[in-house]
PDB file of C-alpha atoms in Angstrom:
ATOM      1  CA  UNK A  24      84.262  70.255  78.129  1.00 89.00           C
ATOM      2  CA  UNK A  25      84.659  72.032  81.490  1.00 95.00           C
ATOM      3  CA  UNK A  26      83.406  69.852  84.593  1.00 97.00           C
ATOM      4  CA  UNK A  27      83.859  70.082  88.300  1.00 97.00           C
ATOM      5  CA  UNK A  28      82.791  66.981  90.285  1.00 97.00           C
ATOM      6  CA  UNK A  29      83.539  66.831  94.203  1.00 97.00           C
ATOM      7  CA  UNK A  30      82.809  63.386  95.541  1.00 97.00           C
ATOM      8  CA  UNK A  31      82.758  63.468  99.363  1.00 97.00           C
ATOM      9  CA  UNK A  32      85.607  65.921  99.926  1.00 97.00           C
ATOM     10  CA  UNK A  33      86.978  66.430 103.630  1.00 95.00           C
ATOM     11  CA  UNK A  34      89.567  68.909 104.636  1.00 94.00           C
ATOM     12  CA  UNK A  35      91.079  68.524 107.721  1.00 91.00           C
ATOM     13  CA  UNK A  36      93.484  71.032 109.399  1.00 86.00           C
ATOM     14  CA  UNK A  37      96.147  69.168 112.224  1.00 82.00           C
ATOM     15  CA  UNK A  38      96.058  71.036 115.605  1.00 75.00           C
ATOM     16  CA  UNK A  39      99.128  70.263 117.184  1.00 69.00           C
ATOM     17  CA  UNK A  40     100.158  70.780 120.606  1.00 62.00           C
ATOM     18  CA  UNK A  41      96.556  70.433 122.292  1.00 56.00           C
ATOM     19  CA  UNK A  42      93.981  67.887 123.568  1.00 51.00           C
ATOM     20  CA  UNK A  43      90.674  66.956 122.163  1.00 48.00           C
ATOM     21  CA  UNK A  44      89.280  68.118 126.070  1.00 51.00           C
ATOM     22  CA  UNK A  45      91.205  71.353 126.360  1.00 53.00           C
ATOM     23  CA  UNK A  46      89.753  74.874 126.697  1.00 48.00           C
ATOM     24  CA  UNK A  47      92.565  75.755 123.548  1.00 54.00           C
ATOM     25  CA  UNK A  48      90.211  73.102 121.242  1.00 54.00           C
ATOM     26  CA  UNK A  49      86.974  74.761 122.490  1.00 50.00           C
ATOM     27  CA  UNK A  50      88.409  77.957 121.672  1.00 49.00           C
ATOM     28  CA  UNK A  51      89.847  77.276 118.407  1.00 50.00           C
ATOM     29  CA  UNK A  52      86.404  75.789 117.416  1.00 51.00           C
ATOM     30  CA  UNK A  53      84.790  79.016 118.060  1.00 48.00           C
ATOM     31  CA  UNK A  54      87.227  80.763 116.160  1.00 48.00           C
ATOM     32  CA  UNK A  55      87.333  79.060 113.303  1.00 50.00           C
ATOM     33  CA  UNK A  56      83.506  78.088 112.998  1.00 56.00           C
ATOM     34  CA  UNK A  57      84.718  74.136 111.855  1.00 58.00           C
ATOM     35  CA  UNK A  58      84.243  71.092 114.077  1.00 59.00           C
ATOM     36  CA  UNK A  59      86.922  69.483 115.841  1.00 59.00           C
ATOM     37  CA  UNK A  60      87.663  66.232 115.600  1.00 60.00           C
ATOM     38  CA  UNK A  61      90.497  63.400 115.729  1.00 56.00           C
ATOM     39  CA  UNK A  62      91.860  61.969 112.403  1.00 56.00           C
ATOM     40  CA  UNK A  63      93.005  58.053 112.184  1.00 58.00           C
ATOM     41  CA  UNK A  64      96.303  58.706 113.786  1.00 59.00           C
ATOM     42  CA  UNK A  65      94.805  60.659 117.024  1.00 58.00           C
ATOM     43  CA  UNK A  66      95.485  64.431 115.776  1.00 64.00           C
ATOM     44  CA  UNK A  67      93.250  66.865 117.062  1.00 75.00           C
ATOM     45  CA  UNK A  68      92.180  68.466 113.702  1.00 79.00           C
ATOM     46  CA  UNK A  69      89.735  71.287 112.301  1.00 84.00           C
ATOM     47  CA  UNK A  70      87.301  69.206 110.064  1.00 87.00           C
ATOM     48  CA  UNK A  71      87.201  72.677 107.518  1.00 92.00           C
ATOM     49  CA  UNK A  72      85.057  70.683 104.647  1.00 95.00           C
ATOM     50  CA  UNK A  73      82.402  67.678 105.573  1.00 94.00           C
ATOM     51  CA  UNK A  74      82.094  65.046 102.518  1.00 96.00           C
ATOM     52  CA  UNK A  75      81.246  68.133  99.891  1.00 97.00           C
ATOM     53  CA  UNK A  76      79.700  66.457  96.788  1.00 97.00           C
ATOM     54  CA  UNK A  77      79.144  69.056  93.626  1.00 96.00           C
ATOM     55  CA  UNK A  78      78.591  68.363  89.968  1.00 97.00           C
ATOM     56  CA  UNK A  79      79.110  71.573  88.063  1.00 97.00           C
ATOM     57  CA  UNK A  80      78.826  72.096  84.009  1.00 97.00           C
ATOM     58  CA  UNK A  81      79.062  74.237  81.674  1.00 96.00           C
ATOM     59  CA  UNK A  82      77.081  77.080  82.077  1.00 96.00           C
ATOM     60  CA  UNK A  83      76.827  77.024  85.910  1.00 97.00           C
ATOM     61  CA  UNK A  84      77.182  79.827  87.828  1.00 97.00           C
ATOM     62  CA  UNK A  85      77.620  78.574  91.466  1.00 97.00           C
ATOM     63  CA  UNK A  86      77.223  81.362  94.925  1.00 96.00           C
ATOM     64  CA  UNK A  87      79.045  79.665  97.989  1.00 96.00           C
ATOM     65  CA  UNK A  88      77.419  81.320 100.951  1.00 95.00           C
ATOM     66  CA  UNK A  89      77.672  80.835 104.573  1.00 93.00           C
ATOM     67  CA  UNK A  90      79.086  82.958 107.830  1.00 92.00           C
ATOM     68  CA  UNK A  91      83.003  83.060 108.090  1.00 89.00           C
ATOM     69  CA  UNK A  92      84.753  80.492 108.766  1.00 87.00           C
ATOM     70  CA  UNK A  93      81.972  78.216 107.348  1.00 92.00           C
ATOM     71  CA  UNK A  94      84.450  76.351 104.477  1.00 93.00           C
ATOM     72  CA  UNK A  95      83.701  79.075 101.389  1.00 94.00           C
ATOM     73  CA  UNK A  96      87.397  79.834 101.096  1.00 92.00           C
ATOM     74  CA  UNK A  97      88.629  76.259 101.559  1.00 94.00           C
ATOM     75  CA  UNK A  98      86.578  75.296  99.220  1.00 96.00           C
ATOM     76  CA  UNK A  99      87.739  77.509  96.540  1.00 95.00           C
ATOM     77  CA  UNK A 100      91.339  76.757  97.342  1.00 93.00           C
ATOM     78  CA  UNK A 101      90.405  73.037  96.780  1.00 95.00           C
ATOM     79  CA  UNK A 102      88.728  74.055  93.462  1.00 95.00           C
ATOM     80  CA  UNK A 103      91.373  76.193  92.864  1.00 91.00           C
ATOM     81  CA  UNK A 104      93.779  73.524  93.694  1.00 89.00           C
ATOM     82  CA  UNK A 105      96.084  75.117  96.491  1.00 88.00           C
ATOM     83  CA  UNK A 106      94.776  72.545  98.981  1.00 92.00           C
ATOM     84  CA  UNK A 107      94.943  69.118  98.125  1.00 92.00           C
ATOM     85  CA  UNK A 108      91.561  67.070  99.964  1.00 95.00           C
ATOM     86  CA  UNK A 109      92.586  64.829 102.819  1.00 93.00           C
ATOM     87  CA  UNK A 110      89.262  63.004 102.016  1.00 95.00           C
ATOM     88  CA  UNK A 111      86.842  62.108  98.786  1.00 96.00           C
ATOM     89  CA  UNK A 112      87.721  62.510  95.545  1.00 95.00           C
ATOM     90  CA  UNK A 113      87.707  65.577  93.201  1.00 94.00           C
ATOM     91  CA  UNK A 114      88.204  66.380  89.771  1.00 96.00           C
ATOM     92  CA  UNK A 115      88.370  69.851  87.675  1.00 95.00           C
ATOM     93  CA  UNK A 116      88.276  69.958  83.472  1.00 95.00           C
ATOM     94  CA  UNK A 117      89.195  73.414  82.665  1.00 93.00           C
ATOM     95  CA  UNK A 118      91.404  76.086  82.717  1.00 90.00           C
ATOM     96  CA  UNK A 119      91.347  77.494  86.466  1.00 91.00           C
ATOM     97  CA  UNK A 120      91.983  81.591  86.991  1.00 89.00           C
ATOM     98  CA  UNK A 121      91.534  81.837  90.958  1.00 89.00           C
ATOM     99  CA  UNK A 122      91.154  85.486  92.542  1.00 90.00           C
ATOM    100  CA  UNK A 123      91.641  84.622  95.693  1.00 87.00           C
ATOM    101  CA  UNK A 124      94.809  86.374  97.128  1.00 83.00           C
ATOM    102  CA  UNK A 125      95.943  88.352  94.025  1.00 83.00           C
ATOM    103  CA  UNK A 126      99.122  89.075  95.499  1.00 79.00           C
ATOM    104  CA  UNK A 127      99.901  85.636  96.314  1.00 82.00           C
ATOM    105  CA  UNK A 128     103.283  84.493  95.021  1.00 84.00           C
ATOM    106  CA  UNK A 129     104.529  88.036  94.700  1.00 91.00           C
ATOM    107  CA  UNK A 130     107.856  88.915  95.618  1.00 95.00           C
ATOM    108  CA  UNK A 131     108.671  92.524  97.060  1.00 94.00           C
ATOM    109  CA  UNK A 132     112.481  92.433  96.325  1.00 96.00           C
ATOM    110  CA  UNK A 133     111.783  91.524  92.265  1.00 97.00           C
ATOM    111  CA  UNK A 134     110.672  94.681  89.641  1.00 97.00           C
ATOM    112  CA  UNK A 135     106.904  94.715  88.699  1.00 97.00           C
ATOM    113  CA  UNK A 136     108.112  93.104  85.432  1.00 96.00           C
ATOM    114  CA  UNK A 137     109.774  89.897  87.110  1.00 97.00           C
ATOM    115  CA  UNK A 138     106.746  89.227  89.118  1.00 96.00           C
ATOM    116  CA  UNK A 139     103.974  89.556  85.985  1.00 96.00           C
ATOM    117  CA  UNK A 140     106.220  86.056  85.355  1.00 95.00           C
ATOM    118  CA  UNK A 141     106.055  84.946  89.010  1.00 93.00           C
ATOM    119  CA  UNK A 142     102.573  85.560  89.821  1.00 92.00           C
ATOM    120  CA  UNK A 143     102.089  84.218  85.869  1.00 91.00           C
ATOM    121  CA  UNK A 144     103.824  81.104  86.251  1.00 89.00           C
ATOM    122  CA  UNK A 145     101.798  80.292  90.136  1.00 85.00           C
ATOM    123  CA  UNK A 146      98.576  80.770  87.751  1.00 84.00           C
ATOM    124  CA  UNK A 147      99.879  78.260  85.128  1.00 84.00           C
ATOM    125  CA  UNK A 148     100.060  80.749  82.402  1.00 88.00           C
ATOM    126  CA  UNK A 149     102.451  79.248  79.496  1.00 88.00           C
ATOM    127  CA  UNK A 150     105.928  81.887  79.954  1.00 91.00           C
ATOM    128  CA  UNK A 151     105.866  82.685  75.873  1.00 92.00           C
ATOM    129  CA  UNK A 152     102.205  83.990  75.676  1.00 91.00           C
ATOM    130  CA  UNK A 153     103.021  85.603  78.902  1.00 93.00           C
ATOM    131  CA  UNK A 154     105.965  87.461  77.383  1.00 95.00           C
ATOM    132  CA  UNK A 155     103.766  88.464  74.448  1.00 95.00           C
ATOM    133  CA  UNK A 156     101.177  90.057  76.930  1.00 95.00           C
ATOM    134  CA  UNK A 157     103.852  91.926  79.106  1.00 96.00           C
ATOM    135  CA  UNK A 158     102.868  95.160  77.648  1.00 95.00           C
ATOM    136  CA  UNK A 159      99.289  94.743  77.788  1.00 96.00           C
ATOM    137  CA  UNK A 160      99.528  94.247  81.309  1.00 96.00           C
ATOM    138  CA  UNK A 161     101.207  96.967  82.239  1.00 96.00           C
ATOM    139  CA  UNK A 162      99.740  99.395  79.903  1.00 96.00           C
ATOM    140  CA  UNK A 163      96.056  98.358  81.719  1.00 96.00           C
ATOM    141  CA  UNK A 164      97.612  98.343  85.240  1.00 95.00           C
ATOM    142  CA  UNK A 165      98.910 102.014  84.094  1.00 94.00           C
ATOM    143  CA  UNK A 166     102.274 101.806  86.306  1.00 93.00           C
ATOM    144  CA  UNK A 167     104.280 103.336  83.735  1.00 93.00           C
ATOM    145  CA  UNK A 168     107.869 103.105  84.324  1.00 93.00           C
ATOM    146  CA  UNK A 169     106.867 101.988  87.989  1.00 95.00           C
ATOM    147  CA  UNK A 170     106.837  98.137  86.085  1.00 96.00           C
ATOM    148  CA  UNK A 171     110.797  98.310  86.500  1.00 96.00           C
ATOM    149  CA  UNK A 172     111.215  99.181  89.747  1.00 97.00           C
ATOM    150  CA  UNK A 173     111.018  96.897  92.625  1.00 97.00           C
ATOM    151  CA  UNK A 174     107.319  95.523  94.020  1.00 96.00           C
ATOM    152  CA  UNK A 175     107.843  96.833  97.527  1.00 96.00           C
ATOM    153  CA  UNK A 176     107.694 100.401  96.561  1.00 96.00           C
ATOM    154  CA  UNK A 177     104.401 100.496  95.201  1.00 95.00           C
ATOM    155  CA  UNK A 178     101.726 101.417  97.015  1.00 92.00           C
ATOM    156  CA  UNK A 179      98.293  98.951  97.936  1.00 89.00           C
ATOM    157  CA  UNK A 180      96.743 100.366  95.179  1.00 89.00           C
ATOM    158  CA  UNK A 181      99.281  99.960  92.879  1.00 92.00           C
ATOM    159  CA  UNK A 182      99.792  96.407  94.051  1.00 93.00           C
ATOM    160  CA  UNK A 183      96.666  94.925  93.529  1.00 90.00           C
ATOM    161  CA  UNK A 184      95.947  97.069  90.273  1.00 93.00           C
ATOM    162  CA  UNK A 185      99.299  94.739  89.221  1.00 95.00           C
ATOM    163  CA  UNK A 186      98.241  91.718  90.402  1.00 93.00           C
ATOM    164  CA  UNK A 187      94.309  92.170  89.083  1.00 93.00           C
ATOM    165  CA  UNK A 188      95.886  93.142  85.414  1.00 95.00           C
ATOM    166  CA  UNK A 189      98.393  89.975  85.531  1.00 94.00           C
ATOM    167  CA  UNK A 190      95.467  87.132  86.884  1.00 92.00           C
ATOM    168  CA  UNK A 191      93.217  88.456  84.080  1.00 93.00           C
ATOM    169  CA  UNK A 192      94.967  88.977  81.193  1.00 93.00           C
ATOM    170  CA  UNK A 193      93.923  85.628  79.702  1.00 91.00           C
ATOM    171  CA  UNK A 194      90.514  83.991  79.832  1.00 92.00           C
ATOM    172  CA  UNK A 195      89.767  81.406  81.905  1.00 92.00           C
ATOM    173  CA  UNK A 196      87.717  78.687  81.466  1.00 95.00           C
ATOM    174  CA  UNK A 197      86.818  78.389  84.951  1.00 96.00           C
ATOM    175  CA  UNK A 198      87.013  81.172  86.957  1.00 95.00           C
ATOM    176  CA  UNK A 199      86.803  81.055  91.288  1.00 95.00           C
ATOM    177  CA  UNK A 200      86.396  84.514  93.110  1.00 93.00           C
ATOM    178  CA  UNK A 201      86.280  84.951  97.375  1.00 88.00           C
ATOM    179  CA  UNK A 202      83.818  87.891  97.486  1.00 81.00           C
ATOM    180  CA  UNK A 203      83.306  91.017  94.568  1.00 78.00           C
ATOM    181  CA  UNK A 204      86.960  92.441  93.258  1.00 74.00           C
ATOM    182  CA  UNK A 205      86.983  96.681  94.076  1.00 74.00           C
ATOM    183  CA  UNK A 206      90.774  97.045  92.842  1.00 77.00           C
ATOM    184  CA  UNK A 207      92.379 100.644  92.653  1.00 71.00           C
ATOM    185  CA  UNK A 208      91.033 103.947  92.627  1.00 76.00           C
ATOM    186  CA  UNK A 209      87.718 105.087  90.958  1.00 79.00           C
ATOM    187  CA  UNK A 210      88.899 105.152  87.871  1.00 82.00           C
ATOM    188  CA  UNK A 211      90.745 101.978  87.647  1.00 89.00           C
ATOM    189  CA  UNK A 212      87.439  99.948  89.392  1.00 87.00           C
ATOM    190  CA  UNK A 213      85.492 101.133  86.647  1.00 88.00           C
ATOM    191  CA  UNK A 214      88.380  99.412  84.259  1.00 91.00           C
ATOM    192  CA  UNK A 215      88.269  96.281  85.949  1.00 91.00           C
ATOM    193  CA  UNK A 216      84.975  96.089  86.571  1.00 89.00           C
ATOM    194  CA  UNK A 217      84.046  96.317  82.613  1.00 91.00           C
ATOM    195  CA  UNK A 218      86.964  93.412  81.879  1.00 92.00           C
ATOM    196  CA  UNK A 219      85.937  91.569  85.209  1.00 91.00           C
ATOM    197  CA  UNK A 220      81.839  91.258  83.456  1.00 91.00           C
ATOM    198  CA  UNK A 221      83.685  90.687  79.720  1.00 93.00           C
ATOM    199  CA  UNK A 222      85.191  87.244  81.892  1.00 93.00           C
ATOM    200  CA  UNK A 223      82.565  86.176  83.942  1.00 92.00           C
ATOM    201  CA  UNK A 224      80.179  86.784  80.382  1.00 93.00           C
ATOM    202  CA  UNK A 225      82.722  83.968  78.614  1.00 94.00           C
ATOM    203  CA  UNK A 226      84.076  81.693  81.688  1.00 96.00           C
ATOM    204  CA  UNK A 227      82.455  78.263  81.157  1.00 97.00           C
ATOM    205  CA  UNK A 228      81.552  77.699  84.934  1.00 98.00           C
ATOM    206  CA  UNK A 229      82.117  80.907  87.868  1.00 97.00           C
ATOM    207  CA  UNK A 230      82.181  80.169  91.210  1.00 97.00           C
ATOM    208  CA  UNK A 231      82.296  82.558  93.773  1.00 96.00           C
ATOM    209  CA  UNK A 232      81.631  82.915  97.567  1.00 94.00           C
ATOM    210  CA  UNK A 233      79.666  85.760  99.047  1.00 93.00           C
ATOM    211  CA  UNK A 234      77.767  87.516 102.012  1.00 91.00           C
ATOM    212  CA  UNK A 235      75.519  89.226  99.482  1.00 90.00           C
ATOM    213  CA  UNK A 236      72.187  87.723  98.183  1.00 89.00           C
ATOM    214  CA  UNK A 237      71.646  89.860  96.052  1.00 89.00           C
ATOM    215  CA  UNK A 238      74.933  89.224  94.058  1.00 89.00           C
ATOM    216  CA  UNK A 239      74.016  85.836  94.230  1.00 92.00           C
ATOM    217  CA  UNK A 240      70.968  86.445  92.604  1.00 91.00           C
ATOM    218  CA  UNK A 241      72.274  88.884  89.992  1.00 90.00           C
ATOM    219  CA  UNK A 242      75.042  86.592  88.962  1.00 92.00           C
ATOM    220  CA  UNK A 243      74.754  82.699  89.690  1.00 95.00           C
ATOM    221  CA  UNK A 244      72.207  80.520  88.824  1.00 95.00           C
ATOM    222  CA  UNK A 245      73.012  78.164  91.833  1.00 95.00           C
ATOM    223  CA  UNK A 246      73.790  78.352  95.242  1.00 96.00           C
ATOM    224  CA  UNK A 247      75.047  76.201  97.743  1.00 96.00           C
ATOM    225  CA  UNK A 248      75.543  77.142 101.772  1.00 96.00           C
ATOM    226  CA  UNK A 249      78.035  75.751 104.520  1.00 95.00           C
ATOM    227  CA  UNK A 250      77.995  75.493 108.167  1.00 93.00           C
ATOM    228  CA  UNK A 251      80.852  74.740 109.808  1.00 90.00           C
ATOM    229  CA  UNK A 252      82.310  72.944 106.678  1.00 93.00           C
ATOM    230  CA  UNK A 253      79.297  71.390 105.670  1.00 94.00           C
ATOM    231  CA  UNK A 254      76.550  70.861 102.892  1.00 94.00           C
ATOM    232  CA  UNK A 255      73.272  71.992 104.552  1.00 88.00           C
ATOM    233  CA  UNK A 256      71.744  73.412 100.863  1.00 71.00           C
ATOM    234  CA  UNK A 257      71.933  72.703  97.154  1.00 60.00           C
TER     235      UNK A 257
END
């Protein structure tokens, strides 16, 4: 049974070098939309989550909205879990497929072929159904004989139409998106989009964070906001 339950989750990014008085800290604030604050050993810090409490099921479909630099990505990453909380509790049943940075993990020196493992093993994919899905990933990122030569001389396009065909090759059970995927050319969008809807369709629980009410309302049947790393709706 897929479950995510955040008890009271704070994130809190060090600022080093600085004063809590400064003109640096009032700037940093601004640019960052989070709250500054002091942690227990004195450290100027970025408070970029607030105690965040969610309880999601199966069958939720959950829109993280809020300006930038409100939390939405953190909060993914912690979801996802890149970031580890520095407060509060969290816990995530489920297998996790996180689109945020698709190209994360990628190396421009290896062949398109050594990074489907790579990116594969960053995602958690087991290596021996990854090997049985090699060709099925390049056939549907259509590279061609481009899969053997080295990552750096592809271009964006080609890039992210790797990536995009690597991080959804297998179904997730839990699936966390930062904003709408538009991958490739016109063609290749239309691709993706039809196998994006075929996941979000089966994923037990989506989350994704978005500018766009109206996504939110075509797609989730909750939404939460942040300011400035916190909880203000549910």
């Amino acid at each position: 049974m897929t479950h995510i339950l955040l008890n009271d989750v704070c994130v809190d990014f060090p600022i080093y070098n600085t004063t809590g008085r400064s003109l640096k800290n009032y700037l940093m604030q601004a640019a960052t939309g989070g709250l500054m604050g002091s942690n227990e050993k004195g450290h100027v810090v970025v408070k970029a989550l607030q105690n965040i409490c969610l309880d999601l099921k199966e069958g939720d479909r959950l829109g993280v909205t809020g300006h930038n630099g409100a939390g939405k990505s953190t909060l993914l990453r912690v979801i996802s879990g890149v970031y580890e909380p520095t407060g509060g509790s969290f816990e995530v049943k489920g297998k996790v497929t996180s689109l945020i940075d698709l190209s994360l993990g990628m190396d421009s020196e290896a062949t398109g072929i050594e990074n489907i493992f790579l990116r594969g093993a960053l995602l958690g994919f087991n290596r021996r159904r990854l090997s049985a899905k090699v060709k099925e990933i390049v056939d549907f990122a259509g590279l061609g004989n481009f899969i053997e030569m080295p990552f750096r001389t592809y271009s964006t396009g080609m890039q992210m139409r790797l990536a995009f065909s690597i991080a959804t090759v297998e179904q997730p059970e839990i699936l966390v998106m930062d904003e709408w995927l538009t991958v490739g050319d016109a063609d290749f969008q239309e691709k993706a989009q039809q196998r994006l809807d075929e996941i979000i369709k089966k994923t037990s629980i989506l989350v994704i964070a978005t500018h766009s009410p109206a996504l939110v309302r075509q797609v989730c049947n909750r939404m939460i906001m942040l300011e400035r790393g916190a909880l203000i709706t549910a």
